[in-house]
Amino acid sequence: MTASIGFPDSSNAPLVSSTTGSDDFRSPALPADPASRVVKLEPFNRSEALSLGVELELQLVNTHDYDLAPYAEDMLRLMAQTPLPGSVVPEMTSSMIEISTDICHSAQDVITQLSPIREALIKNADKLNIAVVGGGTHAFQQWHERRIYDKPRFRELSELYGYLSKQFTIFGQHVHIGCPDADAALLMLHRMSRYIPHFIALSASSPFVQGQDTQFDSARLNSVFAFPLSGRAPFTLSWKEFEAYFERMTRTGVVRSMKDFYWDIRPKPEFGTIEIRVFDTPLTVERAAALAGYVQSLAAWFLQEQPFEPTEDDYLVYTYNRFQACRFGLDAVYVDPASGQHMPLRDHILMTMTQLEWHSEALNATQALGELRTSVEANRNDARWLREKQGKERLLAEVVRQAALRFRGAA
Amino acid sequence: MNLTSFINDLLGFWSEWLRPSAGLPTVLWSLLLAAAAASGHLVQRYLGLPKVVGYSIVGAVVGFAGFEGAIWPLRGISLFLLELGAAVVLFEAGGRLPLRWFRHNPMVLGQSLLEATLTYFGVLWTLQLLGLPDPVANPIALMAIVASPAVLSRVIMDTRASGPVTERAMTLATLNTFYALALGYAQAGLIERAPQTLLQKLYPVAVVLGLSFVIGAILALALRTALRFMSPTSESTSILLLALIAAGAALTAHVGGSAPLAALIGGVLLKTLNPKPWAWQRQLGTAASLLTMLMFVLVSIVAAQADWTLPVASVVLAVIGVRLFAKIAGVAIANPGSGASWKQAFWVGCAMSPLSAIALLIASNFTTASPLLGTMITQVALPSILLMEVMGAVLATLAIHAVGESSVPWAPQAFSTTEDTQR
């Protein structure tokens, strides 16, 4: 798998027609006739149902004051010398890189692939005298100090989005899950939407932004909201209807490809997957693999038991649930979209884990779900770990240093 | 009344009027520092050059004009201030010297050793070829090893730089400062004794290193103890740090060690004992900036007092050229396996061209130890230091911009309409 997420990669058609001047993006040279702007959505490729792919955006920090450090190019150069599964690619700013697995079949498979990538990252980081850190945000970096990675596509996006592109120095985990066909992918997408709060609370690791405690467990998603076409995907359960929606959007000239949508979950037709994008990057690859196992178990439950039918009304509480999970993490209130019942999100997560036991066992994800369950029962996620460290150390740079040790398995 | 008697009357009145205050030298130094600060600002704002260039220009102009506030060879309060300024810079540089990096990437240490060795022998052979005797060529070659961490750190601050070249240049500059200080201070004591055996040559190095290590260790332990109950972000911690470095500098000079070396070792030991990130640089702020600015002005005042002749100029240019070539070659030859690209290696070599206070302190030690040889050493050393304080700062700025590690554009601030957001 050579996916690239977050900002579209350079292989895509550019959002703007010219890079010659900063004003060019304001009046892109779109075809005058809306009909001629229409782009046809590529067909939904075949993939093995329940296959997995994981992408992690990671922070590169210096080992002096633990601020973000612009070492992406050096890191990519060194990583290219080591044969590894998956891929390592640059991200929007020069202090970020993204690693991804090849196609996996279980959480165990994910950790088997992520472990050697992590080892190589650590080895090369040591060689460059930097450290690699997980987490959804860097605790005290200043967005204006970031530099855009030197790649045409990123420069174009920087021109279009201005300071938002530097504020997009946030770090997420994306999970791809293989779907049997296009309609099944949309069905899975909208079923999975009910569990967005679960994913947010379990992965939350971005309580600090620009040196301040935001009071959110996951402040990262607030940065994503600033982008147009973020949030939820339109409710349609038929690929034909989705194609029609896509073509209508491209006719407006606002959208040129699927990558222009920053939805929480979006179909990925070229891979034959749906891509869940709300996770903060966890502090460890083990937790990243466990979260992938949770997603896969949910998907297996959906495919094999068809437990409920998603409806447009599910989205009445979607934004509220999402906010609750971002703000309060595992302490959030969850409003059940079907019944309207209010309950602690923690309880609902534990309930789903019980429902998933049989499927997780079949997928060799029992250990992964067990680890997640233990942390939920102890009311712990990475955001809480970070806050506890800050409470003890009173120095965010030291929290980042300890997070770097945690990523390498030493804390 | 003629002009001379009028000036005498005026100065007499002035000194009468100043009696209750700190005296005329203090007024002159204060005005000089004010002019340097303004000059640094203007040079950066209207020429896009680092502030240190402005400081050096003011110092050089005053030095050429015959200002007697700092007499060569340095002694007393001016020597202490120079040592203190260098000590503050080197303490921080020592804290940034990542010992564990050398374990994971020994080629960085290889780059350092090779560039220092090539620089020493390159400059030594060049000076021998030009007919300078060994006792003069050797101190100048030792001085040439140094790449000024003080200038480099000011340039990094002005350009808001960070990245692989910036970090590596700073690390290599700190390492070669360490070598040059240990060897320079030790050999200054031997300049008129001509040791015969290897043991006789190494003994003074061990003494300088040992004494500096003891003072550095005491400094590190004192700060480690303070950090157990004081916050690293507190202003009080910064003041404590400055005061302890000042005490350490005075003590080291008294017992025969090297004050800057002790501070450097203190920084390294403190970072080893206390691996938490250092957060006091921002608090040190204006006090440390004033001290380093004073150091740059002092260096250029003193360096401007050299005799500038054509033969001297040709030797100076040869030394500067060979030194720059040797540094680039040393870094580049040991580059394979070090994790840096060839382009980065080249610019690291260029970024290590500045010379400043440390080189002046080494030259000062030799001159004090042997006034006769000191005159010849001074002839080449001082112009080289002055030139490379200015040109080195410019070259280091160029290097940082060439590899895209600056966070600000290299256009003069006054004429820059927008911040460059792209690499």
XYZ file of N, CA and C in Angstrom, chain A residues 115-251:
411
model
N 6.522 -2.420 13.697
C 7.676 -2.541 14.605
C 9.012 -2.308 13.898
N 9.278 -3.002 12.771
C 10.569 -2.717 12.122
C 10.664 -1.296 11.570
N 9.515 -0.733 11.164
C 9.555 0.665 10.694
C 9.950 1.566 11.865
N 9.334 1.298 13.035
C 9.684 2.099 14.207
C 11.167 1.953 14.554
N 11.658 0.711 14.515
C 13.076 0.494 14.850
C 13.977 1.289 13.902
N 13.619 1.261 12.607
C 14.428 2.010 11.630
C 14.335 3.506 11.886
N 13.132 3.974 12.247
C 12.963 5.403 12.547
C 13.845 5.809 13.723
N 13.825 4.974 14.759
C 14.603 5.290 15.962
C 16.099 5.311 15.635
N 16.522 4.297 14.877
C 17.945 4.200 14.530
C 18.384 5.432 13.720
N 17.576 5.797 12.745
C 17.944 6.946 11.911
C 17.812 8.264 12.661
N 16.822 8.318 13.558
C 16.683 9.535 14.376
C 17.907 9.693 15.263
N 18.374 8.599 15.852
C 19.588 8.658 16.677
C 20.773 9.142 15.843
N 20.808 8.683 14.611
C 21.914 9.075 13.731
C 21.873 10.569 13.422
N 20.655 11.109 13.364
C 20.505 12.537 13.055
C 20.418 13.398 14.312
N 20.491 12.745 15.469
C 20.368 13.459 16.742
C 19.009 14.154 16.882
N 17.966 13.470 16.465
C 16.605 13.958 16.690
C 15.803 12.840 17.353
N 14.529 13.098 17.622
C 13.673 12.054 18.194
C 12.349 12.035 17.433
N 11.731 10.864 17.413
C 10.432 10.701 16.764
C 9.385 10.575 17.864
N 8.284 11.288 17.696
C 7.258 11.312 18.739
C 5.882 11.089 18.110
N 5.023 10.380 18.854
C 3.626 10.245 18.452
C 2.826 11.408 19.019
N 1.511 11.229 19.112
C 0.662 12.305 19.636
C 0.027 13.108 18.506
N -1.159 13.651 18.776
C -1.917 14.359 17.747
C -1.445 15.767 17.480
N -0.837 16.397 18.498
C -0.250 17.726 18.303
C 1.107 17.742 18.978
N 1.955 18.690 18.568
C 3.144 18.968 19.360
C 2.717 19.938 20.454
N 3.186 19.692 21.675
C 2.606 20.405 22.818
C 2.851 21.912 22.789
N 3.982 22.357 22.262
C 4.263 23.796 22.399
C 4.803 24.447 21.128
N 4.789 23.741 20.023
C 5.307 24.343 18.795
C 4.477 25.569 18.404
N 5.115 26.520 17.750
C 4.409 27.701 17.262
C 4.184 27.521 15.762
N 2.956 27.571 15.317
C 2.647 27.243 13.923
C 3.409 28.130 12.944
N 3.637 29.403 13.304
C 4.264 30.321 12.342
C 5.735 29.994 12.103
N 6.320 29.169 12.971
C 7.730 28.803 12.773
C 7.888 27.625 11.829
N 6.808 27.014 11.419
C 6.903 25.831 10.571
C 7.250 26.220 9.152
N 7.897 25.282 8.464
C 8.246 25.515 7.052
C 7.531 24.475 6.193
N 7.027 24.953 5.068
C 6.326 24.048 4.165
C 7.363 23.145 3.502
N 7.076 21.838 3.444
C 7.999 20.894 2.794
C 8.131 21.253 1.317
N 9.353 21.165 0.819
C 9.640 21.649 -0.530
C 9.144 20.663 -1.589
N 7.884 20.790 -1.943
C 7.257 19.915 -2.931
C 6.174 20.752 -3.624
N 6.081 20.703 -4.947
C 5.163 21.615 -5.634
C 3.746 21.605 -5.069
N 3.252 20.396 -4.822
C 1.876 20.281 -4.351
C 1.680 20.995 -3.006
N 2.654 20.831 -2.111
C 2.538 21.459 -0.796
C 2.650 22.984 -0.904
N 3.463 23.437 -1.856
C 3.573 24.893 -2.052
C 2.256 25.464 -2.561
N 1.635 24.730 -3.477
C 0.351 25.190 -4.018
C -0.700 25.242 -2.910
N -0.734 24.189 -2.092
C -1.719 24.159 -1.012
C -1.449 25.258 -0.003
N -0.166 25.546 0.207
C 0.202 26.613 1.134
C -0.300 27.957 0.613
N -0.201 28.144 -0.701
C -0.696 29.384 -1.292
C -2.215 29.481 -1.154
N -2.877 28.350 -1.328
C -4.332 28.358 -1.246
C -4.817 28.565 0.179
N -4.246 27.819 1.111
C -4.796 27.813 2.467
C -4.119 28.788 3.411
N -3.032 29.418 2.986
C -2.374 30.401 3.852
C -1.936 29.770 5.161
N -2.221 30.474 6.275
C -1.714 29.999 7.565
C -2.322 28.670 7.983
N -3.467 28.324 7.402
C -4.090 27.042 7.774
C -3.153 25.882 7.478
N -2.352 26.030 6.398
C -1.474 24.924 6.032
C -0.420 24.696 7.112
N 0.061 25.795 7.733
C 1.035 25.604 8.820
C 0.345 25.133 10.096
N -0.910 25.596 10.277
C -1.641 25.115 11.458
C -2.013 23.646 11.301
N -1.875 23.135 10.082
C -2.163 21.723 9.845
C -0.985 20.843 10.264
N -0.071 21.398 11.036
C 0.998 20.594 11.625
C 0.398 19.818 12.795
N -0.450 18.886 12.426
C -1.114 18.018 13.398
C -0.928 16.595 12.879
N -1.104 15.640 13.764
C -0.630 14.293 13.452
C -1.741 13.276 13.703
N -2.120 12.587 12.642
C -3.233 11.654 12.772
C -2.867 10.250 12.342
N -3.712 9.326 12.758
C -3.608 7.944 12.282
C -4.796 7.712 11.360
N -4.547 7.151 10.208
C -5.631 6.825 9.286
C -5.674 5.309 9.130
N -6.879 4.762 9.194
C -7.027 3.312 9.053
C -7.869 3.025 7.808
N -7.336 2.216 6.907
C -8.087 1.766 5.731
C -8.641 0.376 6.031
N -9.878 0.189 5.628
C -10.456 -1.151 5.802
C -11.055 -1.603 4.462
N -10.645 -2.784 4.033
C -11.080 -3.291 2.730
C -12.561 -3.640 2.724
N -13.235 -3.318 1.623
C -14.676 -3.576 1.521
C -14.930 -4.469 0.302
N -15.932 -5.331 0.379
C -16.159 -6.275 -0.718
C -16.556 -5.589 -2.022
N -17.317 -4.496 -1.927
C -17.699 -3.780 -3.159
C -18.032 -2.338 -2.789
N -18.356 -1.549 -3.796
C -18.544 -0.118 -3.585
C -19.746 0.185 -2.685
N -20.875 -0.489 -2.934
C -22.057 -0.227 -2.108
C -21.804 -0.654 -0.663
N -21.133 -1.792 -0.514
C -20.802 -2.256 0.844
C -19.891 -1.249 1.537
N -19.050 -0.584 0.766
C -18.137 0.414 1.356
C -18.935 1.584 1.920
N -19.943 2.041 1.176
C -20.733 3.169 1.671
C -21.557 2.761 2.886
N -22.078 1.544 2.840
C -22.835 1.034 3.986
C -21.922 0.990 5.224
N -20.708 0.483 5.005
C -19.773 0.394 6.136
C -19.388 1.784 6.623
N -19.203 2.696 5.673
C -18.819 4.064 6.044
C -19.853 4.670 7.000
N -21.128 4.533 6.636
C -22.151 5.188 7.463
C -22.418 4.418 8.759
N -22.211 3.118 8.725
C -22.305 2.386 10.009
C -21.159 2.810 10.924
N -19.966 2.926 10.344
C -18.766 3.266 11.120
C -18.902 4.661 11.746
N -19.710 5.521 11.103
C -19.863 6.902 11.595
C -20.417 6.942 13.020
N -21.200 5.966 13.364
C -21.734 5.935 14.730
C -20.612 5.743 15.767
N -19.481 5.243 15.305
C -18.388 4.908 16.244
C -17.242 5.924 16.193
N -17.486 6.999 15.495
C -16.470 8.058 15.439
C -16.091 8.546 16.855
N -17.073 8.788 17.758
C -16.694 9.233 19.110
C -15.795 8.212 19.819
N -16.062 6.932 19.559
C -15.257 5.874 20.185
C -13.809 5.997 19.732
N -13.652 6.180 18.423
C -12.288 6.269 17.869
C -11.554 7.496 18.436
N -12.300 8.601 18.513
C -11.671 9.841 19.001
C -11.217 9.670 20.447
N -12.113 9.157 21.270
C -11.795 9.044 22.702
C -10.654 8.055 22.946
N -10.657 6.964 22.191
C -9.618 5.945 22.409
C -8.231 6.430 21.958
N -8.210 7.255 20.908
C -6.906 7.648 20.372
C -6.470 9.030 20.852
N -7.345 9.747 21.578
C -7.063 11.160 21.895
C -5.680 11.340 22.514
N -4.882 12.193 21.910
C -3.522 12.436 22.418
C -3.067 13.844 22.047
N -4.033 14.784 22.022
C -3.643 16.149 21.656
C -4.272 17.172 22.588
N -3.954 17.067 23.900
C -4.560 18.033 24.828
C -3.874 19.406 24.790
N -2.609 19.443 24.350
C -1.864 20.711 24.404
C -1.658 21.284 23.002
N -1.915 22.570 22.877
C -1.684 23.265 21.612
C -0.984 24.589 21.915
N 0.100 24.857 21.233
C 0.846 26.119 21.379
C 1.174 26.418 22.847
N 1.512 25.372 23.591
C 1.950 25.551 24.980
C 0.824 25.654 25.992
N -0.421 25.451 25.567
C -1.552 25.584 26.490
C -2.351 24.292 26.549
N -2.910 24.018 27.735
C -3.855 22.903 27.850
C -5.195 23.394 27.297
N -5.671 22.762 26.233
C -6.876 23.224 25.544
C -8.149 22.812 26.271
N -8.010 21.948 27.274
C -9.159 21.326 27.965
C -9.835 20.269 27.084
N -9.368 20.117 25.869
C -9.865 19.048 24.999
C -8.912 17.852 25.143
N -9.462 16.645 25.014
C -8.579 15.476 24.937
C -7.984 15.385 23.536
N -8.808 15.749 22.525
C -8.313 15.776 21.153
C -8.601 17.156 20.559
N -7.592 18.025 20.652
C -7.744 19.370 20.062
C -7.401 19.347 18.580
N -6.789 18.276 18.130
C -6.332 18.191 16.749
C -7.480 18.370 15.754
N -8.628 17.752 16.066
C -9.714 17.782 15.093
C -10.288 19.182 14.908
N -10.081 20.069 15.895
C -10.536 21.454 15.718
C -9.793 22.126 14.565
N -8.529 21.724 14.342
C -7.768 22.299 13.224
C -8.314 21.797 11.890
N -8.793 20.553 11.870
C -9.310 19.986 10.617
C -10.603 20.693 10.210
N -11.381 21.122 11.217
C -12.668 21.754 10.944
C -12.543 23.027 10.121
N -11.374 23.656 10.187
C -11.198 24.925 9.461
C -11.209 24.719 7.948
N -10.987 23.498 7.521
C -10.868 23.246 6.081
C -12.251 23.053 5.447
N -12.401 23.542 4.240
C -13.682 23.319 3.567
C -13.848 21.823 3.304
N -15.079 21.392 3.236
C -15.379 19.991 2.922
C -14.828 19.026 3.972
N -14.792 19.495 5.228
C -14.434 18.576 6.320
C -15.729 18.112 6.990
N -15.607 17.225 7.974
C -16.786 16.736 8.690
C -17.283 15.411 8.132
N -18.585 15.319 7.940
C -19.196 14.037 7.558
C -19.369 13.925 6.039
N -19.411 12.711 5.576
C -19.678 12.460 4.153
C -21.184 12.550 3.916
N -21.606 12.850 2.681
C -23.046 12.921 2.408
C -23.679 11.535 2.548
N -24.939 11.541 2.979
C -25.568 10.239 3.216
C -26.094 9.645 1.917
N -25.382 8.675 1.435
C -25.871 7.895 0.296
C -25.314 6.488 0.424
N -26.186 5.523 0.191
C -25.772 4.127 0.357
C -25.547 3.439 -0.985
N -25.640 4.209 -2.055
C -25.444 3.609 -3.375
C -24.284 4.292 -4.084
N -23.375 3.492 -4.631
C -22.184 4.043 -5.291
C -22.579 4.884 -6.502
N -23.662 4.464 -7.150
C -24.153 5.228 -8.314
C -24.530 6.648 -7.886
N -25.245 6.727 -6.763
C -25.636 8.050 -6.259
C -24.400 8.842 -5.827
N -23.456 8.128 -5.245
C -22.234 8.815 -4.802
C -21.457 9.371 -5.995
N -21.440 8.574 -7.076
C -20.765 9.042 -8.302
C -21.448 10.310 -8.820
N -22.786 10.302 -8.762
C -23.538 11.469 -9.234
C -23.219 12.694 -8.369
N -23.153 12.456 -7.044
C -22.805 13.553 -6.113
C -21.413 14.098 -6.448
N -20.480 13.181 -6.665
C -19.088 13.588 -6.962
C -19.036 14.417 -8.251
N -19.785 13.966 -9.245
C -19.770 14.690 -10.520
C -20.404 16.073 -10.369
N -21.470 16.154 -9.556
C -22.084 17.474 -9.307
C -21.095 18.395 -8.612
N -20.349 17.828 -7.682
C -19.354 18.645 -6.954
C -18.236 19.114 -7.885
N -17.797 18.224 -8.757
C -16.713 18.641 -9.659
C -17.208 19.687 -10.657
N -18.510 19.628 -10.978
C -19.065 20.634 -11.889
C -18.944 22.028 -11.269
